PDB file of C-alpha atoms in Angstrom:
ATOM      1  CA  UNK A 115    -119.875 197.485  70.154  1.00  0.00           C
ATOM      2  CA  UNK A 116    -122.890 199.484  70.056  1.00  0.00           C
ATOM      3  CA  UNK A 117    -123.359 202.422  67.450  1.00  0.00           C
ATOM      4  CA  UNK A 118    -123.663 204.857  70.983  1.00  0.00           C
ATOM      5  CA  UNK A 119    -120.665 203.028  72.653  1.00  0.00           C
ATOM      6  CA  UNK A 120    -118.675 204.226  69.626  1.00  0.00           C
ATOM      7  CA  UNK A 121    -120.315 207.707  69.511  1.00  0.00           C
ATOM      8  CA  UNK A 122    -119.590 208.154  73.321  1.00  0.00           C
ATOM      9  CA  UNK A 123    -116.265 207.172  72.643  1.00  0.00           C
ATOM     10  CA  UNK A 124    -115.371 208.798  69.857  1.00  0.00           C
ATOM     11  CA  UNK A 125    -117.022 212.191  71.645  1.00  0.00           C
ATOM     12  CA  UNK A 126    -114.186 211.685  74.485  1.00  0.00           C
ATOM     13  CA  UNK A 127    -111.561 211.003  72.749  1.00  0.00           C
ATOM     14  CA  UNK A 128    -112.745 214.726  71.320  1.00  0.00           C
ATOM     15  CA  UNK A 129    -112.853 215.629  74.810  1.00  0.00           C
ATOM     16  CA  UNK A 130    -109.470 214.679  75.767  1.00  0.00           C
ATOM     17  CA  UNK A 131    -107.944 215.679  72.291  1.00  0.00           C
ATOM     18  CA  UNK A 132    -109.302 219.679  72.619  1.00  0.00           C
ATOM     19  CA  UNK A 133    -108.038 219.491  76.331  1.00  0.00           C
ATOM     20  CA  UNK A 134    -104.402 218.379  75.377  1.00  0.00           C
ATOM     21  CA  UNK A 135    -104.422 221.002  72.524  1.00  0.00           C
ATOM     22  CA  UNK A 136    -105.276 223.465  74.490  1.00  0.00           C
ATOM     23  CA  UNK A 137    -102.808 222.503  77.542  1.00  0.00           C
ATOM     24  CA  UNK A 138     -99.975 221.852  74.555  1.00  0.00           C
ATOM     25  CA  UNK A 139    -101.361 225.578  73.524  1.00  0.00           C
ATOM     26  CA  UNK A 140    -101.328 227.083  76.833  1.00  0.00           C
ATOM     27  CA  UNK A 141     -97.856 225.654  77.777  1.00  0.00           C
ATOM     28  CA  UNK A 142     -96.728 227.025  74.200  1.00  0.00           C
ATOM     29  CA  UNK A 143     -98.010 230.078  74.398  1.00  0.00           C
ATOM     30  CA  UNK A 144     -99.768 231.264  77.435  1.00  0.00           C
ATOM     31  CA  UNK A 145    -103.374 230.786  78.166  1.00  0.00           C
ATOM     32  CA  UNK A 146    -104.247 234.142  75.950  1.00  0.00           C
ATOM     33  CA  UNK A 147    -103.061 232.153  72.856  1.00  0.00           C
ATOM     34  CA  UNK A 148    -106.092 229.360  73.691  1.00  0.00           C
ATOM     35  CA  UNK A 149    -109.380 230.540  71.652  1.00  0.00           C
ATOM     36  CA  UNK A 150    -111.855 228.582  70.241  1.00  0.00           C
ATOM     37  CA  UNK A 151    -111.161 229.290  66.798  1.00  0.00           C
ATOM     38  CA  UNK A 152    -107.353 228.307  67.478  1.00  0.00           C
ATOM     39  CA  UNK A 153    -108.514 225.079  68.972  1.00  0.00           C
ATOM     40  CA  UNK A 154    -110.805 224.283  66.094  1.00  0.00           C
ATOM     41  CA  UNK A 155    -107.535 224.935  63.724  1.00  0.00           C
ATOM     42  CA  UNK A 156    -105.328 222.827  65.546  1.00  0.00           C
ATOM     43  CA  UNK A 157    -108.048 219.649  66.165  1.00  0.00           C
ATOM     44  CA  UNK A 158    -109.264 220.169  62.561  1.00  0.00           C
ATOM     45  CA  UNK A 159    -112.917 220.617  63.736  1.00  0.00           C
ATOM     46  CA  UNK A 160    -115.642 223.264  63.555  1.00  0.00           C
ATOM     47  CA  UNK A 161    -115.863 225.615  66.266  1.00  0.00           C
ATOM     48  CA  UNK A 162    -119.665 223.951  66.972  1.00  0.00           C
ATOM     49  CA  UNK A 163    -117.879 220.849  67.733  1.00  0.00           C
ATOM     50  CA  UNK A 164    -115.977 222.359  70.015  1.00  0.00           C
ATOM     51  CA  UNK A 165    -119.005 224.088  71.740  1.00  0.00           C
ATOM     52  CA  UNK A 166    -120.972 220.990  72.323  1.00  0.00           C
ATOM     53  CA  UNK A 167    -118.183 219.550  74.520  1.00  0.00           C
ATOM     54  CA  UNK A 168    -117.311 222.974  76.495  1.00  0.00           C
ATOM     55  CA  UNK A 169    -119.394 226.227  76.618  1.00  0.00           C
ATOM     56  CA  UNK A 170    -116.142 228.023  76.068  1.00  0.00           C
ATOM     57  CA  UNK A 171    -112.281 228.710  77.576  1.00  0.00           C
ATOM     58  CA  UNK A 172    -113.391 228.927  80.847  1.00  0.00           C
ATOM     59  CA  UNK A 173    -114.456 224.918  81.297  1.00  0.00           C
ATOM     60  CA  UNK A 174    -111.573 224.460  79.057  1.00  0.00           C
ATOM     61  CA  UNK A 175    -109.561 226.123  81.413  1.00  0.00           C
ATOM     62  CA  UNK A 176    -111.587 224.171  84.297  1.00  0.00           C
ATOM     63  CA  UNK A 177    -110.596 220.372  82.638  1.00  0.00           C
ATOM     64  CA  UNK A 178    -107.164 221.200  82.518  1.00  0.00           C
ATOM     65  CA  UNK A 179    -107.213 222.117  86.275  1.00  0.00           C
ATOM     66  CA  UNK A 180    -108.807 218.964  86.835  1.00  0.00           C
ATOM     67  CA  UNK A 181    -106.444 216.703  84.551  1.00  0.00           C
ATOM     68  CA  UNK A 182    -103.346 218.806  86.174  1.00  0.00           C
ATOM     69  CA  UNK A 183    -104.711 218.337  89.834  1.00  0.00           C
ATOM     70  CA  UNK A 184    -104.796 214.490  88.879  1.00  0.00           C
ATOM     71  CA  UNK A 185    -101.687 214.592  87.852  1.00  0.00           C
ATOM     72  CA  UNK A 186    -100.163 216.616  90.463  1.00  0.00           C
ATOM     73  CA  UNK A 187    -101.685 214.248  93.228  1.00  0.00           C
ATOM     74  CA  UNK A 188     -99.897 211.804  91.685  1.00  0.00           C
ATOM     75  CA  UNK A 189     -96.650 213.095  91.518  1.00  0.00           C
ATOM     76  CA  UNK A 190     -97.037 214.463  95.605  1.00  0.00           C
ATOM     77  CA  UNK A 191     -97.425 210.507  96.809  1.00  0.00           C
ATOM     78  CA  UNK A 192     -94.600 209.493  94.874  1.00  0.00           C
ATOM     79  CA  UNK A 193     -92.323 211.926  96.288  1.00  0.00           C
ATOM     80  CA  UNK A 194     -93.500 211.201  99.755  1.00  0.00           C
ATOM     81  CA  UNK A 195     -93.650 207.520  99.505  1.00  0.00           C
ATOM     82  CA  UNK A 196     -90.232 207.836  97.855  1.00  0.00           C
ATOM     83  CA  UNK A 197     -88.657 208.994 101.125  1.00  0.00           C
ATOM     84  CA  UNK A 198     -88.201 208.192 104.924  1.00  0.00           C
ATOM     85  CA  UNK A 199     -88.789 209.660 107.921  1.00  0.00           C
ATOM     86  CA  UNK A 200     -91.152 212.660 108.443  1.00  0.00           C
ATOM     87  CA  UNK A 201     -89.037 215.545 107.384  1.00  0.00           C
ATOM     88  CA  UNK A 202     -87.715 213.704 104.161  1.00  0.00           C
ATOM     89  CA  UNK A 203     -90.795 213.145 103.330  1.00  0.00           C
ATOM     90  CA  UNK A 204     -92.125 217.095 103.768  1.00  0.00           C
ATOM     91  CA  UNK A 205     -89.296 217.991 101.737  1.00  0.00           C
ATOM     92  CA  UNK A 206     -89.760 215.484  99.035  1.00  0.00           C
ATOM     93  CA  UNK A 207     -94.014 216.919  98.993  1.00  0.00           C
ATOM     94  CA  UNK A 208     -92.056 220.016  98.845  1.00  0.00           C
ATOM     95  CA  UNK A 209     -89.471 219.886  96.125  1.00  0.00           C
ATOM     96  CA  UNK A 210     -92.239 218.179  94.291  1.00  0.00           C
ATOM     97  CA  UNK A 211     -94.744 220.621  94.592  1.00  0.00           C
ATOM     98  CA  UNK A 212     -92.491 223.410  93.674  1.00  0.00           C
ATOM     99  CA  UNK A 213     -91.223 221.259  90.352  1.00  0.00           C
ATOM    100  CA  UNK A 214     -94.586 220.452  89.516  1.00  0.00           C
ATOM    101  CA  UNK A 215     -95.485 224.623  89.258  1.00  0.00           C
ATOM    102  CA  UNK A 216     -91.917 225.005  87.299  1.00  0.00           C
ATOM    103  CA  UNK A 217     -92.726 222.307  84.480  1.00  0.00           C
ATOM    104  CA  UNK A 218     -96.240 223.062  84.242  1.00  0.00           C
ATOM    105  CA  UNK A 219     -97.334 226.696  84.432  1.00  0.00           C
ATOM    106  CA  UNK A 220    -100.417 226.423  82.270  1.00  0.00           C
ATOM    107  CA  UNK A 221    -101.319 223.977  83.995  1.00  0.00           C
ATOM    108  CA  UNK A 222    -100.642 225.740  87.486  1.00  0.00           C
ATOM    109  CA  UNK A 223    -102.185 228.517  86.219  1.00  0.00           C
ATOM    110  CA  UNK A 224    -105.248 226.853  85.173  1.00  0.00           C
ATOM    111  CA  UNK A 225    -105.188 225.210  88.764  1.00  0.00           C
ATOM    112  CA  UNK A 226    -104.291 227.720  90.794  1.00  0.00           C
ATOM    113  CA  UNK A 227    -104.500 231.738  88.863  1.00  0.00           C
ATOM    114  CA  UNK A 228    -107.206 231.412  86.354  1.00  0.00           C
ATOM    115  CA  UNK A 229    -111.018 230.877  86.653  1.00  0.00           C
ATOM    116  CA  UNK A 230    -112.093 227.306  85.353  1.00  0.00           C
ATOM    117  CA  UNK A 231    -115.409 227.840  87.083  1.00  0.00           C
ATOM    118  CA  UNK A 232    -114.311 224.726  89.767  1.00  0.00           C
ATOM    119  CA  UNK A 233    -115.256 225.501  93.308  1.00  0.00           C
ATOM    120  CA  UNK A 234    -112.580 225.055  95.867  1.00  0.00           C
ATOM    121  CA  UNK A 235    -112.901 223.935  99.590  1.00  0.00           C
ATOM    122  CA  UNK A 236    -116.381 223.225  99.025  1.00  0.00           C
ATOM    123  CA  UNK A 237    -118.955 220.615  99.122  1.00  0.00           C
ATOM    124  CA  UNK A 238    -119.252 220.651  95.414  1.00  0.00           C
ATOM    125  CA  UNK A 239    -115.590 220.671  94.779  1.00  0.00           C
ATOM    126  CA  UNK A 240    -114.827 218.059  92.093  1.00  0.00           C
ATOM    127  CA  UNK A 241    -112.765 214.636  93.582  1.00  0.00           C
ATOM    128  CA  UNK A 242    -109.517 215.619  91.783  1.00  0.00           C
ATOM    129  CA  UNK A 243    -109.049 218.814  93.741  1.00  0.00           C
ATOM    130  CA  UNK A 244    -110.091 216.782  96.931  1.00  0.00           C
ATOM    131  CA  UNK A 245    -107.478 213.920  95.666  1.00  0.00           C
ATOM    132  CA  UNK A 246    -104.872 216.851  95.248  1.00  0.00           C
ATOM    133  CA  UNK A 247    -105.087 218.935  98.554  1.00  0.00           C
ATOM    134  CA  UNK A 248    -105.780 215.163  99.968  1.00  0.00           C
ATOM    135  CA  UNK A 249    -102.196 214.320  98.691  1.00  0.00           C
ATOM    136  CA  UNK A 250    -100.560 217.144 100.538  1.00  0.00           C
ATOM    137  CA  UNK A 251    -102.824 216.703 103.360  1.00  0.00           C
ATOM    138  CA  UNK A 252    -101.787 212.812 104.138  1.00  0.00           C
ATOM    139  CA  UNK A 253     -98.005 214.153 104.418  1.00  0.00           C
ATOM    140  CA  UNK A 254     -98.274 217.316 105.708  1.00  0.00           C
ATOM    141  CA  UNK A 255    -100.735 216.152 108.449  1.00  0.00           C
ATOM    142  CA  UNK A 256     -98.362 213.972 110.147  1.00  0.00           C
ATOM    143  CA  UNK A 257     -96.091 217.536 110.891  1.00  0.00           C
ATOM    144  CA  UNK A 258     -98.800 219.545 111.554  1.00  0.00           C
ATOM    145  CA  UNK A 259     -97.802 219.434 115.725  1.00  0.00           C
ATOM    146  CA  UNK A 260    -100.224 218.848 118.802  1.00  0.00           C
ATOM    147  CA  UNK A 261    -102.821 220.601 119.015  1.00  0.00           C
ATOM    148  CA  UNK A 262    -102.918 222.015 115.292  1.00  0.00           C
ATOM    149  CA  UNK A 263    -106.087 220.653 112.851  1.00  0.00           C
ATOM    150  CA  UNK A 264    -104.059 219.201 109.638  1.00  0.00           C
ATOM    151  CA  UNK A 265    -106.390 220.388 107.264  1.00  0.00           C
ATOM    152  CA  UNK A 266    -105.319 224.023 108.788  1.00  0.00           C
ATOM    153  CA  UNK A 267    -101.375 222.981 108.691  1.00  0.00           C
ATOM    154  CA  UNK A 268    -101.753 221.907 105.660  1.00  0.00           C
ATOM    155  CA  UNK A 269    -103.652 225.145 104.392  1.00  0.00           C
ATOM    156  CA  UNK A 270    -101.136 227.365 105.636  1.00  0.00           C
ATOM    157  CA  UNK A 271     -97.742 224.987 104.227  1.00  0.00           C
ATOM    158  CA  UNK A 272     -99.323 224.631 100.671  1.00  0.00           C
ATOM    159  CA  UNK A 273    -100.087 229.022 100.861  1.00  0.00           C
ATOM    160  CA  UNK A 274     -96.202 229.081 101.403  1.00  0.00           C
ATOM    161  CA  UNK A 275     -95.427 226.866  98.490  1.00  0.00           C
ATOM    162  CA  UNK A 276     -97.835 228.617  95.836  1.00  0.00           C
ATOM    163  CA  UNK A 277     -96.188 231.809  97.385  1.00  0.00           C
ATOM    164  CA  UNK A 278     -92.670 230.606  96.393  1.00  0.00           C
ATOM    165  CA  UNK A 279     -93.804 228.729  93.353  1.00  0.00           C
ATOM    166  CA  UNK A 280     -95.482 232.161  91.942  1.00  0.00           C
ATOM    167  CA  UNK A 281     -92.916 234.599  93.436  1.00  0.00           C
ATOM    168  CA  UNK A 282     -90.250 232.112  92.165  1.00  0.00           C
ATOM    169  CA  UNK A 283     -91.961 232.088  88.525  1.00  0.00           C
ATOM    170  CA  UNK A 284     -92.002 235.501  88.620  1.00  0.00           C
ATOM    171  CA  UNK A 285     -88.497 236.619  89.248  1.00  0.00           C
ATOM    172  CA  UNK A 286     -89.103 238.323  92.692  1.00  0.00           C
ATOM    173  CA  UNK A 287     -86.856 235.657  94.927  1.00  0.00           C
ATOM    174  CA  UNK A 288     -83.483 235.180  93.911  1.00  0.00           C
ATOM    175  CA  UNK A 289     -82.465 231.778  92.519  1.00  0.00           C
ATOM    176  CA  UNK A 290     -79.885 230.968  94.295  1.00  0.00           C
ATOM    177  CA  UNK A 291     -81.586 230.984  97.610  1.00  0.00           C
ATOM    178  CA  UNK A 292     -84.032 228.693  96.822  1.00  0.00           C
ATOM    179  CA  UNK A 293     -83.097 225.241  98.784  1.00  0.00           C
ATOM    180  CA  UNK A 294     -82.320 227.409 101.859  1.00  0.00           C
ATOM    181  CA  UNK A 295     -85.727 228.877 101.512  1.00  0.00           C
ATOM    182  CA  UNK A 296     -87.463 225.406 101.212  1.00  0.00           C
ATOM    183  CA  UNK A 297     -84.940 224.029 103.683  1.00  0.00           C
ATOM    184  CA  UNK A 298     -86.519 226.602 106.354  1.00  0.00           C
ATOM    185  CA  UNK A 299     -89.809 226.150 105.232  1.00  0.00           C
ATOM    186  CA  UNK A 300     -89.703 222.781 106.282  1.00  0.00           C
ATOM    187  CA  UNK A 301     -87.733 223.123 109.497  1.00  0.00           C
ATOM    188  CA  UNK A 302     -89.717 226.126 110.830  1.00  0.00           C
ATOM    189  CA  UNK A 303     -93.722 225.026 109.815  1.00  0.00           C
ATOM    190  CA  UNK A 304     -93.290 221.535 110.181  1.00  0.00           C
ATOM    191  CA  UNK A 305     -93.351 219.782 113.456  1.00  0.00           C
ATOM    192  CA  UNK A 306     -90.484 216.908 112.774  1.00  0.00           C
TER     193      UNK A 306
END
């Protein structure tokens, strides 16, 4: 190995130990307990170190989103693939979706509430935000009825499940009505 094959990987595994801290950080403690200085602390590097792999929180914030939308993809086509027949499969995306929010808020926050500086539904969106929607888009597509554009379906499906994953998170809905809410979520959007 070359003495720059080392350096770059040495300088990623950086990379991918400052983004973990800070997601273990965020997770811990809520995205106001990530600074630089705490990050430093907790890697046991200078703060310049830190700086010459992100010009601060906000691209922090922006690689979680992307290692969380990765992730998230992920976890979408195994629910679907897990399950058969159309509406199984909608509420498998579903239940996922909304677990995925529930075990993860930092990283749905970072995805979904706070600015990483990524650019959504645009050309210059990165590929795991395109993988993500993608995922929902591949299940979600098949329901969206005649006549209806998926990518428009699934637009309006996934606003309902970041509505009920943030109202959910934040104590407006009542728990106990939460499958019948999913239940006619599914039955009432989705063309089965």
């Amino acid at each position: 190995m070359s003495v720059q094959e080392r350096k770059e990987r040495e300088r990623a595994s950086r990379e991918r130990l400052i983004v973990a801290t800070a997601r273990e950080l965020a997770e811990q403690q809520g995205w106001d307990a990530v600074t630089t200085r705490r990050l430093a602390e907790r890697i046991e590097y200078s703060q310049p170190v830190l700086y010459s792999h992100f010009r601060g929180k906000r691209e922090i914030i922006g690689a979680v989103a992307l290692e969380g939308a990765a992730e998230m993809a992920a976890v979408l086509r195994a629910a679907a693939s897990g399950a058969d027949g159309r509406r199984a499969r909608v509420a498998a995306l579903a239940h996922a979706y909304l677990e995925f929010a529930e075990r993860n808020p930092a990283v749905y926050d970072a995805l979904f509430q706070l600015d990483g500086g990524l650019a959504f539904a645009q050309e210059d969106t990165p590929e795991p935000l395109k993988d993500a929607f993608a995922a929902l888009l591949e299940t979600l597509g098949e329901v969206a009825g005649e006549g209806v554009h998926p990518a428009l379906f699934t637009e309006l499906f996934w606003s309902a499940l970041h509505g009920l994953a943030t109202l959910t998170r934040a104590g407006r809905l009542l728990p106990e009505g939460a499958e019948q809410r999913l239940d006619l979520l599914v039955l009432r959007l989705a063309v089965l």
